[in-house]
Short mmCIF file of C-alpha atoms in Angstrom, two decimals:
data_model
loop_
_atom_site.label_atom_id
_atom_site.label_comp_id
_atom_site.label_asym_id
_atom_site.label_seq_id
_atom_site.Cartn_x
_atom_site.Cartn_y
_atom_site.Cartn_z
CA MET A 1 56.59 -22.54 -27.30
CA GLY A 2 56.93 -20.62 -30.54
CA GLU A 3 58.03 -16.95 -30.87
CA VAL A 4 58.24 -14.75 -27.84
CA LYS A 5 55.65 -12.11 -27.82
CA PRO A 6 56.39 -8.60 -26.39
CA ASN A 7 54.14 -9.33 -23.46
CA GLU A 8 55.71 -12.62 -22.69
CA GLU A 9 59.07 -10.85 -22.80
CA GLU A 10 57.93 -8.21 -20.35
CA GLU A 11 56.62 -11.06 -18.12
CA SER A 12 59.69 -13.02 -18.09
CA ASN A 13 61.57 -9.89 -17.33
CA ALA A 14 59.38 -9.24 -14.54
CA PHE A 15 59.96 -12.69 -13.13
CA LEU A 16 63.79 -12.13 -13.34
CA GLN A 17 63.59 -8.98 -11.56
CA LEU A 18 61.19 -10.39 -8.97
CA ALA A 19 63.75 -13.12 -8.17
CA GLU A 20 66.37 -10.34 -7.55
CA CYS A 21 63.90 -8.52 -5.42
CA GLU A 22 63.34 -11.73 -3.33
CA LEU A 23 67.11 -12.05 -2.79
CA LYS A 24 66.97 -8.41 -1.34
CA VAL A 25 63.88 -9.33 0.77
CA ASP A 26 65.85 -12.39 2.14
CA ALA A 27 68.87 -10.40 2.97
CA ILE A 28 66.81 -7.72 4.85
CA GLU A 29 64.85 -10.74 6.74
CA LYS A 30 68.42 -11.93 7.87
CA ASP A 31 69.62 -8.54 8.85
CA VAL A 32 66.29 -7.97 10.75
CA ALA A 33 66.63 -11.42 12.51
CA GLN A 34 70.20 -10.59 13.67
CA TYR A 35 68.97 -7.16 14.87
CA ARG A 36 66.26 -8.89 16.81
CA LEU A 37 68.75 -11.45 18.37
CA ASP A 38 71.05 -8.75 19.54
CA LYS A 39 68.35 -6.89 21.14
CA MET A 40 66.69 -9.89 22.81
CA LYS A 41 69.81 -11.56 24.09
CA SER A 42 69.84 -9.98 27.59
CA VAL A 43 66.11 -10.18 28.02
CA TYR A 44 66.07 -13.81 27.19
CA GLN A 45 68.80 -14.57 29.61
CA GLU A 46 66.89 -12.76 32.24
CA ARG A 47 63.68 -14.64 31.42
CA ASP A 48 65.51 -18.15 31.35
CA GLY A 49 66.39 -17.48 35.16
CA LEU A 50 62.78 -16.50 36.09
CA VAL A 51 61.15 -19.40 34.13
CA ASN A 52 63.29 -21.73 36.09
CA LYS A 53 61.65 -20.66 39.32
CA ILE A 54 58.14 -21.50 38.11
CA PRO A 55 57.31 -25.21 38.65
CA GLU A 56 56.35 -27.26 35.63
CA PHE A 57 56.65 -24.24 33.38
CA TRP A 58 58.00 -26.22 30.38
CA LYS A 59 55.68 -29.14 31.07
CA ILE A 60 52.69 -26.93 30.74
CA VAL A 61 53.98 -24.97 27.69
CA LEU A 62 54.93 -28.14 25.86
CA SER A 63 51.86 -30.24 26.76
CA GLN A 64 49.49 -27.48 25.90
CA HIS A 65 50.86 -26.32 22.60
CA THR A 66 48.85 -27.41 19.52
CA ASP A 67 51.68 -28.14 17.11
CA PHE A 68 54.28 -29.67 19.29
CA ALA A 69 52.39 -32.97 19.82
CA ASN A 70 52.04 -33.49 16.05
CA TYR A 71 55.79 -34.09 15.74
CA ILE A 72 56.37 -36.78 18.32
CA ARG A 73 54.74 -40.16 19.51
CA ALA A 74 52.00 -39.84 22.14
CA SER A 75 53.86 -42.06 24.52
CA ASP A 76 56.79 -39.58 24.34
CA PHE A 77 54.88 -37.27 26.65
CA THR A 78 55.97 -39.27 29.63
CA TYR A 79 59.36 -37.84 28.88
CA VAL A 80 58.23 -34.54 27.71
CA ASP A 81 56.81 -34.20 31.04
CA CYS A 82 60.42 -34.65 32.34
CA ILE A 83 61.63 -31.55 30.60
CA GLN A 84 62.75 -29.14 33.28
CA ASP A 85 64.21 -26.58 31.08
CA VAL A 86 64.59 -25.50 27.40
CA LYS A 87 67.01 -22.87 26.26
CA VAL A 88 68.01 -21.61 22.89
CA GLU A 89 71.39 -20.05 22.42
CA TRP A 90 72.28 -18.24 19.16
CA ASP A 91 75.80 -17.87 17.82
CA ASN A 92 74.33 -15.91 15.03
CA VAL A 93 71.09 -16.01 13.05
CA ASP A 94 72.25 -19.23 11.21
CA GLU A 95 73.84 -21.08 14.11
CA PHE A 96 72.28 -21.98 17.29
CA LYS A 97 71.89 -24.74 19.99
CA ILE A 98 68.93 -26.09 21.80
CA ILE A 99 69.63 -27.15 25.27
CA ILE A 100 67.14 -29.48 27.05
CA LYS A 101 67.33 -30.42 30.67
CA PHE A 102 65.41 -33.64 31.47
CA ASP A 103 64.49 -34.79 35.01
CA GLY A 104 64.84 -38.49 35.57
CA ILE A 105 62.34 -41.18 36.36
CA LYS A 106 63.47 -43.84 38.70
CA ASP A 107 64.42 -47.12 37.23
CA ASP A 108 63.44 -45.87 33.76
CA PHE A 109 65.09 -42.70 32.61
CA GLU A 110 68.24 -40.96 33.59
CA ALA A 111 68.37 -37.22 34.41
CA GLN A 112 70.53 -35.47 31.76
CA THR A 113 70.95 -32.20 29.81
CA VAL A 114 71.39 -32.51 26.11
CA THR A 115 72.77 -29.88 23.72
CA LYS A 116 71.97 -30.16 20.07
CA GLN A 117 73.81 -27.85 17.75
CA PHE A 118 72.12 -26.55 14.38
CA LYS A 119 73.40 -24.65 11.38
CA ARG A 120 71.56 -23.07 8.31
CA GLN A 121 73.46 -23.84 5.21
CA LYS A 122 73.04 -23.08 1.62
CA ILE A 123 72.87 -26.18 -0.57
CA ILE A 124 72.14 -27.00 -4.05
CA ASP A 125 68.54 -28.27 -4.66
CA ASP A 126 69.09 -31.69 -6.33
CA THR A 127 65.40 -32.47 -6.09
CA LYS A 128 64.83 -30.95 -9.47
CA SER A 129 67.09 -31.41 -12.60
CA LYS A 130 68.05 -28.62 -14.75
CA GLU A 131 65.92 -29.85 -17.63
CA ASP A 132 62.73 -29.92 -15.45
CA SER A 133 62.86 -26.26 -14.65
CA ASP A 134 61.96 -23.94 -17.56
CA SER A 135 62.02 -20.80 -15.57
CA ASP A 136 65.12 -18.83 -14.57
CA ASP A 137 63.66 -17.29 -11.37
CA ASP A 138 65.13 -19.97 -9.14
CA ASP A 139 68.77 -20.17 -8.53
CA ASP A 140 68.55 -23.79 -7.42
CA GLU A 141 69.99 -22.90 -4.15
CA LEU A 142 68.16 -23.55 -0.97
CA GLU A 143 68.87 -22.90 2.63
CA LYS A 144 68.69 -25.92 4.66
CA LEU A 145 68.85 -26.65 8.44
CA ILE A 146 71.32 -29.34 9.50
CA SER A 147 72.47 -30.61 12.70
CA GLU A 148 74.80 -33.13 14.33
CA PRO A 149 73.57 -36.34 16.12
CA VAL A 150 73.98 -36.09 19.82
CA ASP A 151 74.04 -38.76 22.49
CA ILE A 152 71.09 -39.02 24.81
CA LYS A 153 70.32 -41.88 27.12
CA TRP A 154 67.07 -43.48 26.01
CA PRO A 155 64.39 -44.62 28.60
CA LYS A 156 64.50 -48.40 29.65
CA LYS A 157 60.94 -48.61 28.38
CA TYR A 158 62.14 -47.61 24.94
CA GLU A 159 64.86 -50.31 24.78
CA ASP A 160 63.08 -52.44 22.13
CA ILE A 161 62.86 -49.39 19.79
CA CYS A 162 66.23 -47.75 20.58
CA PRO A 163 68.33 -48.05 17.38
CA GLU A 164 71.44 -49.14 19.30
CA SER A 165 69.76 -51.98 21.04
CA ILE A 166 68.07 -53.41 18.00
CA GLN A 167 70.09 -56.27 16.82
CA ASP A 168 67.99 -57.31 13.92
CA LYS A 169 67.28 -54.43 11.54
CA LYS A 170 66.45 -56.52 8.51
CA SER A 171 63.14 -58.38 9.50
CA PRO A 172 59.84 -56.62 9.04
CA GLU A 173 59.41 -56.51 12.93
CA GLY A 174 63.07 -55.18 13.49
CA LYS A 175 62.43 -52.58 10.78
CA LYS A 176 59.15 -51.50 12.42
CA LYS A 177 60.69 -51.09 15.84
CA TYR A 178 63.65 -49.15 14.34
CA ARG A 179 61.25 -46.84 12.55
CA GLN A 180 59.33 -46.32 15.77
CA GLY A 181 62.42 -45.34 17.55
CA MET A 182 63.54 -42.96 14.89
CA LYS A 183 60.26 -41.19 15.03
CA SER A 184 60.27 -40.75 18.82
CA LEU A 185 61.37 -37.56 20.50
CA PHE A 186 64.74 -39.49 21.22
CA GLY A 187 65.14 -40.17 17.49
CA TRP A 188 65.20 -36.37 16.86
CA PHE A 189 68.47 -35.94 18.79
CA ARG A 190 70.02 -38.10 16.05
CA TRP A 191 68.55 -36.01 13.23
CA THR A 192 71.16 -34.49 10.79
CA GLY A 193 69.09 -33.14 7.97
CA LEU A 194 71.32 -35.09 5.63
CA LYS A 195 69.46 -38.24 5.19
CA PRO A 196 65.94 -37.38 4.31
CA GLY A 197 63.55 -40.26 4.67
CA LYS A 198 65.89 -42.09 7.00
CA GLU A 199 65.70 -39.99 10.03
CA PHE A 200 63.24 -38.35 12.33
CA PRO A 201 60.76 -36.93 10.01
CA HIS A 202 60.54 -33.02 9.77
CA GLY A 203 63.34 -32.67 12.19
CA ASP A 204 64.00 -29.32 10.79
CA SER A 205 60.50 -28.01 11.24
CA PHE A 206 60.56 -29.43 14.87
CA ALA A 207 63.79 -27.56 15.61
CA GLU A 208 62.25 -24.39 14.04
CA LEU A 209 59.10 -24.80 16.09
CA ILE A 210 61.27 -24.66 19.28
CA VAL A 211 63.61 -21.85 18.05
CA ASP A 212 61.10 -19.62 16.25
CA ASP A 213 57.90 -20.13 18.16
CA LEU A 214 58.09 -22.13 21.52
CA TYR A 215 61.19 -20.34 23.01
CA PRO A 216 60.37 -16.90 21.97
CA TYR A 217 56.73 -17.01 22.95
CA CYS A 218 57.04 -19.41 25.83
CA VAL A 219 55.60 -16.98 28.36
CA LYS A 220 52.52 -16.26 26.22
CA TYR A 221 51.97 -19.97 25.61
CA TYR A 222 52.28 -20.49 29.46
CA THR A 223 49.76 -17.80 30.22
CA GLU A 224 47.46 -19.18 27.60
CA ALA A 225 47.76 -22.75 28.67
CA HIS A 226 47.12 -21.61 32.26
CA ARG A 227 44.04 -19.77 31.33
CA ASP A 228 42.73 -22.76 29.35
CA LEU A 229 43.32 -25.04 32.26
CA GLU A 230 41.47 -22.54 34.57
CA ASP A 231 38.57 -22.33 32.07
CA GLU A 232 38.29 -26.05 32.18
CA ASN A 233 37.75 -25.96 35.91
CA ASP A 234 35.43 -23.08 35.49
CA ASP A 235 31.64 -23.76 35.31
CA SER A 236 30.54 -20.11 34.44
CA ASP A 237 29.66 -19.37 30.80
CA SER A 238 31.09 -15.87 30.90
CA GLU A 239 32.56 -16.21 27.36
CA SER A 240 31.84 -12.89 25.70
CA GLU A 241 31.20 -14.34 22.33
CA GLY A 242 28.57 -16.78 23.50
CA GLU A 243 25.76 -14.36 23.70
CA LEU A 244 26.39 -12.29 20.55
CA ASP A 245 24.59 -11.93 17.32
CA LEU A 246 26.59 -13.80 14.68
CA SER A 247 27.80 -16.85 16.60
CA ASP A 248 24.58 -18.86 16.55
CA ASP A 249 24.69 -19.21 12.68
CA GLU A 250 26.30 -22.44 11.69
CA GLY A 251 26.75 -21.41 8.00
CA ASN A 252 30.38 -20.28 8.24
CA GLU A 253 32.60 -21.23 11.07
CA ASN A 254 35.41 -18.91 10.42
CA GLU A 255 37.58 -20.27 13.23
CA PRO A 256 41.07 -20.48 11.57
CA LYS A 257 43.84 -21.42 13.68
CA ARG A 258 46.24 -18.70 14.73
CA ARG A 259 49.66 -19.51 15.37
CA LYS A 260 51.02 -16.42 17.10
CA LEU A 261 49.50 -14.88 20.07
CA MET B 1 45.08 -20.02 50.39
CA GLY B 2 46.28 -19.89 53.88
CA GLU B 3 49.71 -18.34 54.78
CA VAL B 4 52.32 -17.74 52.03
CA LYS B 5 55.26 -20.10 52.17
CA PRO B 6 58.81 -18.75 51.17
CA ASN B 7 58.60 -20.92 47.92
CA GLU B 8 55.21 -19.42 47.00
CA GLU B 9 56.60 -16.04 47.64
CA GLU B 10 59.61 -16.56 45.39
CA GLU B 11 57.28 -18.01 42.74
CA SER B 12 54.91 -15.02 42.80
CA ASN B 13 58.00 -12.61 42.64
CA ALA B 14 59.13 -14.61 39.53
CA PHE B 15 55.65 -14.09 37.97
CA LEU B 16 55.89 -10.41 38.66
CA GLN B 17 59.36 -10.12 37.08
CA LEU B 18 58.35 -12.31 34.28
CA ALA B 19 55.56 -9.78 33.41
CA GLU B 20 58.00 -6.94 33.43
CA CYS B 21 60.28 -9.02 31.21
CA GLU B 22 57.47 -9.64 28.82
CA LEU B 23 56.87 -5.88 28.56
CA LYS B 24 60.61 -5.49 27.48
CA VAL B 25 60.11 -8.32 24.99
CA ASP B 26 57.09 -6.60 23.54
CA ALA B 27 58.92 -3.25 23.37
CA ILE B 28 61.74 -5.05 21.48
CA GLU B 29 59.27 -6.76 19.13
CA LYS B 30 57.78 -3.28 18.21
CA ASP B 31 61.23 -1.82 17.70
CA VAL B 32 62.19 -4.72 15.43
CA ALA B 33 58.99 -4.51 13.57
CA GLN B 34 59.64 -0.73 12.89
CA TYR B 35 63.32 -1.57 11.88
CA ARG B 36 61.98 -4.23 9.36
CA LEU B 37 59.43 -1.88 7.79
CA ASP B 38 61.96 0.83 7.32
CA LYS B 39 64.31 -1.59 5.59
CA MET B 40 61.66 -3.16 3.47
CA LYS B 41 59.78 -0.14 2.39
CA SER B 42 61.72 0.38 -0.98
CA VAL B 43 61.89 -3.25 -1.80
CA TYR B 44 58.18 -3.55 -1.36
CA GLN B 45 57.50 -0.67 -3.55
CA GLU B 46 59.81 -2.12 -6.28
CA ARG B 47 57.95 -5.57 -6.01
CA ASP B 48 54.49 -4.00 -6.06
CA GLY B 49 55.43 -2.75 -9.50
CA LEU B 50 56.87 -6.09 -10.72
CA VAL B 51 53.94 -8.16 -9.45
CA ASN B 52 51.58 -5.98 -11.44
CA LYS B 53 53.15 -7.21 -14.62
CA ILE B 54 52.43 -10.82 -13.85
CA PRO B 55 48.93 -11.91 -14.89
CA GLU B 56 46.74 -13.41 -12.32
CA PHE B 57 49.40 -13.05 -9.52
CA TRP B 58 47.05 -12.33 -6.82
CA LYS B 59 44.38 -14.66 -8.01
CA ILE B 60 46.91 -17.57 -7.86
CA VAL B 61 48.29 -16.51 -4.44
CA LEU B 62 44.83 -15.92 -2.76
CA SER B 63 43.15 -19.13 -4.21
CA GLN B 64 46.05 -21.38 -3.28
CA HIS B 65 46.70 -20.16 0.17
CA THR B 66 45.50 -22.59 2.80
CA ASP B 67 44.23 -20.18 5.45
CA PHE B 68 42.77 -17.52 3.37
CA ALA B 69 39.85 -19.58 2.37
CA ASN B 70 38.89 -20.23 5.99
CA TYR B 71 37.96 -16.62 6.53
CA ILE B 72 35.39 -16.12 3.88
CA ARG B 73 32.45 -17.77 2.05
CA ALA B 74 33.16 -20.33 -0.66
CA SER B 75 30.99 -18.24 -3.04
CA ASP B 76 33.25 -15.12 -2.41
CA PHE B 77 35.93 -16.68 -4.69
CA THR B 78 34.16 -15.51 -7.76
CA TYR B 79 35.25 -11.94 -6.46
CA VAL B 80 38.51 -13.07 -5.01
CA ASP B 81 39.45 -13.95 -8.48
CA CYS B 82 38.61 -10.27 -9.55
CA ILE B 83 41.36 -9.09 -7.19
CA GLN B 84 43.93 -7.47 -9.58
CA ASP B 85 46.25 -6.02 -6.85
CA VAL B 86 46.78 -6.05 -3.00
CA LYS B 87 49.00 -3.57 -1.40
CA VAL B 88 49.84 -2.71 2.31
CA GLU B 89 51.08 0.61 3.17
CA TRP B 90 52.40 1.28 6.67
CA ASP B 91 52.38 4.69 8.29
CA ASN B 92 54.22 2.94 11.20
CA VAL B 93 54.01 -0.43 12.98
CA ASP B 94 50.63 0.25 14.39
CA GLU B 95 48.93 1.95 11.58
CA PHE B 96 48.51 0.73 8.06
CA LYS B 97 46.17 0.50 5.17
CA ILE B 98 45.18 -2.45 2.94
CA ILE B 99 44.44 -1.36 -0.55
CA ILE B 100 42.65 -3.90 -2.80
CA LYS B 101 41.98 -3.32 -6.60
CA PHE B 102 39.15 -5.34 -8.03
CA ASP B 103 38.37 -5.84 -11.68
CA GLY B 104 34.77 -5.86 -12.59
CA ILE B 105 32.38 -8.56 -13.84
CA LYS B 106 29.93 -7.23 -16.53
CA ASP B 107 26.39 -6.91 -15.33
CA ASP B 108 27.34 -8.05 -11.76
CA PHE B 109 30.31 -6.28 -10.13
CA GLU B 110 31.84 -2.95 -10.54
CA ALA B 111 35.64 -2.54 -10.93
CA GLN B 112 36.95 -0.50 -7.97
CA THR B 113 39.82 0.12 -5.61
CA VAL B 114 39.17 0.10 -1.94
CA THR B 115 41.39 1.30 0.77
CA LYS B 116 40.90 0.15 4.45
CA GLN B 117 42.64 1.85 7.20
CA PHE B 118 43.70 -0.03 10.40
CA LYS B 119 45.20 0.96 13.75
CA ARG B 120 46.45 -0.98 16.73
CA GLN B 121 45.24 0.43 20.03
CA LYS B 122 45.73 -0.30 23.69
CA ILE B 123 42.47 -1.00 25.21
CA ILE B 124 41.37 -2.17 28.59
CA ASP B 125 40.40 -5.76 28.68
CA ASP B 126 36.73 -5.76 29.80
CA THR B 127 36.20 -9.51 29.13
CA LYS B 128 37.42 -10.29 32.66
CA SER B 129 36.34 -8.57 35.83
CA LYS B 130 38.96 -7.52 38.46
CA GLU B 131 37.59 -10.17 40.87
CA ASP B 132 38.15 -12.99 38.35
CA SER B 133 41.88 -12.51 38.06
CA ASP B 134 43.77 -13.49 41.15
CA SER B 135 47.20 -12.97 39.63
CA ASP B 136 48.98 -9.68 38.97
CA ASP B 137 50.90 -10.78 36.03
CA ASP B 138 48.33 -9.09 33.75
CA ASP B 139 47.80 -5.50 33.57
CA ASP B 140 44.59 -5.87 31.91
CA GLU B 141 45.78 -3.89 28.90
CA LEU B 142 45.36 -5.46 25.49
CA GLU B 143 46.45 -4.33 22.19
CA LYS B 144 43.63 -4.57 19.71
CA LEU B 145 43.36 -4.02 15.99
CA ILE B 146 40.59 -1.57 15.07
CA SER B 147 39.40 -0.21 11.66
CA GLU B 148 36.88 2.03 10.10
CA PRO B 149 34.13 0.80 7.86
CA VAL B 150 34.79 1.58 4.20
CA ASP B 151 32.41 1.82 1.27
CA ILE B 152 32.53 -0.97 -1.27
CA LYS B 153 30.07 -1.60 -4.08
CA TRP B 154 28.66 -5.17 -3.62
CA PRO B 155 28.00 -7.49 -6.44
CA LYS B 156 24.49 -7.61 -7.84
CA LYS B 157 24.35 -11.41 -7.02
CA TYR B 158 24.82 -10.53 -3.40
CA GLU B 159 21.91 -7.98 -3.30
CA ASP B 160 19.81 -10.29 -1.19
CA ILE B 161 22.54 -10.47 1.62
CA CYS B 162 23.93 -6.91 1.39
CA PRO B 163 23.08 -5.31 4.71
CA GLU B 164 21.99 -2.02 2.92
CA SER B 165 19.33 -3.74 0.66
CA ILE B 166 17.91 -5.92 3.38
CA GLN B 167 14.66 -4.18 4.52
CA ASP B 168 13.55 -6.72 6.95
CA LYS B 169 16.20 -7.35 9.51
CA LYS B 170 13.86 -8.88 12.20
CA SER B 171 12.51 -12.03 10.74
CA PRO B 172 14.54 -15.21 10.93
CA GLU B 173 15.03 -15.18 7.13
CA GLY B 174 16.07 -11.54 7.23
CA LYS B 175 18.49 -12.07 10.04
CA LYS B 176 20.01 -15.07 8.21
CA LYS B 177 20.50 -13.02 5.13
CA TYR B 178 22.10 -10.28 7.08
CA ARG B 179 24.47 -12.74 8.80
CA GLN B 180 25.56 -14.17 5.45
CA GLY B 181 26.36 -10.76 4.02
CA MET B 182 28.26 -9.76 7.17
CA LYS B 183 30.41 -13.09 6.86
CA SER B 184 31.26 -12.42 3.23
CA LEU B 185 34.46 -10.84 2.03
CA PHE B 186 32.40 -7.68 1.46
CA GLY B 187 31.25 -7.73 5.14
CA TRP B 188 34.92 -7.46 6.17
CA PHE B 189 35.17 -4.09 4.70
CA ARG B 190 32.67 -2.91 7.24
CA TRP B 191 34.57 -4.44 10.16
CA THR B 192 35.63 -2.16 12.86
CA GLY B 193 36.85 -4.38 15.78
CA LEU B 194 34.54 -2.47 18.03
CA LYS B 195 31.37 -4.63 17.96
CA PRO B 196 32.62 -8.28 18.49
CA GLY B 197 29.95 -10.83 17.38
CA LYS B 198 28.08 -8.33 15.32
CA GLU B 199 30.65 -8.07 12.62
CA PHE B 200 32.59 -10.01 10.14
CA PRO B 201 34.13 -12.80 12.41
CA HIS B 202 37.80 -12.64 13.06
CA GLY B 203 38.21 -9.53 11.04
CA ASP B 204 41.42 -8.61 12.91
CA SER B 205 43.06 -12.00 12.15
CA PHE B 206 41.97 -11.71 8.57
CA ALA B 207 43.71 -8.35 8.28
CA GLU B 208 46.80 -9.69 9.99
CA LEU B 209 46.87 -12.64 7.64
CA ILE B 210 47.03 -10.14 4.72
CA VAL B 211 49.46 -7.71 6.41
CA ASP B 212 51.80 -10.34 8.21
CA ASP B 213 51.75 -13.20 5.98
CA LEU B 214 50.18 -12.80 2.52
CA TYR B 215 51.68 -9.54 1.52
CA PRO B 216 55.15 -10.08 2.88
CA TYR B 217 55.43 -13.65 1.45
CA CYS B 218 53.33 -13.19 -1.54
CA VAL B 219 56.22 -14.21 -4.05
CA LYS B 220 56.95 -17.37 -2.08
CA TYR B 221 53.33 -18.26 -2.01
CA TYR B 222 53.06 -17.60 -5.71
CA THR B 223 56.10 -19.77 -6.48
CA GLU B 224 54.76 -22.57 -4.31
CA ALA B 225 51.27 -22.36 -5.75
CA HIS B 226 52.81 -22.44 -9.31
CA ARG B 227 54.82 -25.48 -8.39
CA ASP B 228 51.78 -27.33 -6.99
CA LEU B 229 49.75 -26.44 -10.07
CA GLU B 230 52.57 -27.92 -12.12
CA ASP B 231 52.87 -30.94 -9.97
CA GLU B 232 49.23 -31.54 -10.48
CA ASN B 233 49.78 -31.64 -14.29
CA ASP B 234 52.77 -33.85 -13.84
CA ASP B 235 52.60 -37.56 -13.90
CA SER B 236 56.11 -38.52 -12.90
CA ASP B 237 56.46 -39.59 -9.38
CA SER B 238 59.82 -37.81 -8.90
CA GLU B 239 59.09 -36.83 -5.34
CA SER B 240 62.17 -37.48 -3.29
CA GLU B 241 60.54 -38.52 -0.22
CA GLY B 242 58.38 -41.24 -1.94
CA GLU B 243 61.07 -43.85 -2.10
CA LEU B 244 62.69 -43.52 1.19
CA ASP B 245 62.84 -45.53 4.25
CA LEU B 246 60.47 -44.13 6.84
CA SER B 247 57.73 -42.91 4.74
CA ASP B 248 55.95 -46.18 4.19
CA ASP B 249 55.16 -46.47 7.91
CA GLU B 250 51.76 -45.30 8.68
CA GLY B 251 52.01 -45.18 12.41
CA ASN B 252 52.92 -41.59 12.77
CA GLU B 253 52.17 -39.12 10.02
CA ASN B 254 54.31 -36.26 11.45
CA GLU B 255 52.93 -33.91 8.69
CA PRO B 256 52.24 -30.73 10.65
CA LYS B 257 51.36 -27.49 8.75
CA ARG B 258 53.95 -24.97 8.33
CA ARG B 259 52.96 -21.46 7.93
CA LYS B 260 56.17 -19.80 6.87
CA LEU B 261 58.03 -20.86 3.76
#
């Protein structure tokens, strides 16, 4: 790269200090997350009890959520509809469990409650070698979500794709079935985060979706889903935006998706 | 609806209590947000100074961010590239200003720093009439982001769509130009949140994108964008997922977008 000019030195100093700054930011985010959990704990418990009294609460939340469906197979929704309850319990910011209670389906799927435990852990980022990185603003340490595989009884209908019942895992057909199973909702319960590419894909994001989005905002999602369902049954075109000035111009749709409510 | 059965009564009680619960949740979220701001204040100030020393920091962040481009016109990026600095200053959780510093373009666009002030306000939701809502779990009060229009000098190239220079706002052509201007980045600076449909579309979400996402996570976005740019220039196929077991199956893409880093 030749000699280092004063400007370059100032710039690379800025990068170093920025990296330190980000560590401070991360530490504050952790502290804030813990503060939030402590404050929310009793309200969440109260809410868990109330939500249980509302029929099909989780079925409505999960089937209407935009992102949730992207993680699992369309056919899994038969069993998503069996989900009677979803609970998240935090030991602390970095350790939590997701507890899912399934109703059964006669002759196909056994009613059960499954608890999956998660942990955030610092790991060394081995996806890039030391030589590759020519900047010092990364300390090569990543935080990663990991979990333990947990037993769940698969539906009878999924017997041909359930890893445990597949005898032949070598033939193209056997491999295909195996993959289909691993990518199903049931495959996620085996996810550990330690064998990337060999497990349920994006198992960490799926867990985070539940923990950081679906569970905290479940009532808002339920209300929204309920309104959408009512709107579908509603003929009146009372939408406020329909009659207004800018909306008949097709030039620029400006309709980005919003995640939070 | 006929007579109210015991189950229905329990259910509607649950809804009432759930609504109260959500008010508690909202109050805690506010409290947590304020706690976060207080903790972050000095780190953000330090970071603002460092970011300023890195050439094209905001140009890279803004041009590489997935959502940002959805809000404005493609041609606006000429002026997005002029953005030298973005700062957010909070008076408190519900009141903040976004300060944007533009470099100029000779003979087209004047260098300037523009400060836009925002406020979250409780308003009565007049999009639904009392008769429409048959549930009591809404108190018809919404929190809304509003702002004041702020002067900004438009580029010469935008003279034909700048609301102030359009003489004829009645003809179809005049209306079209007016709308194009209102939907541009510069139209956003006039956004108030009080005339839905007649202003920059989704001006509130655009402000929230900057305040809740772009500004807090700017360094993470910069790092990510930088890596992406490096990857584009990189021929080696060293991506870890490329060689692994599940990824060659096309059945289920499982690639949902993640917003946070």
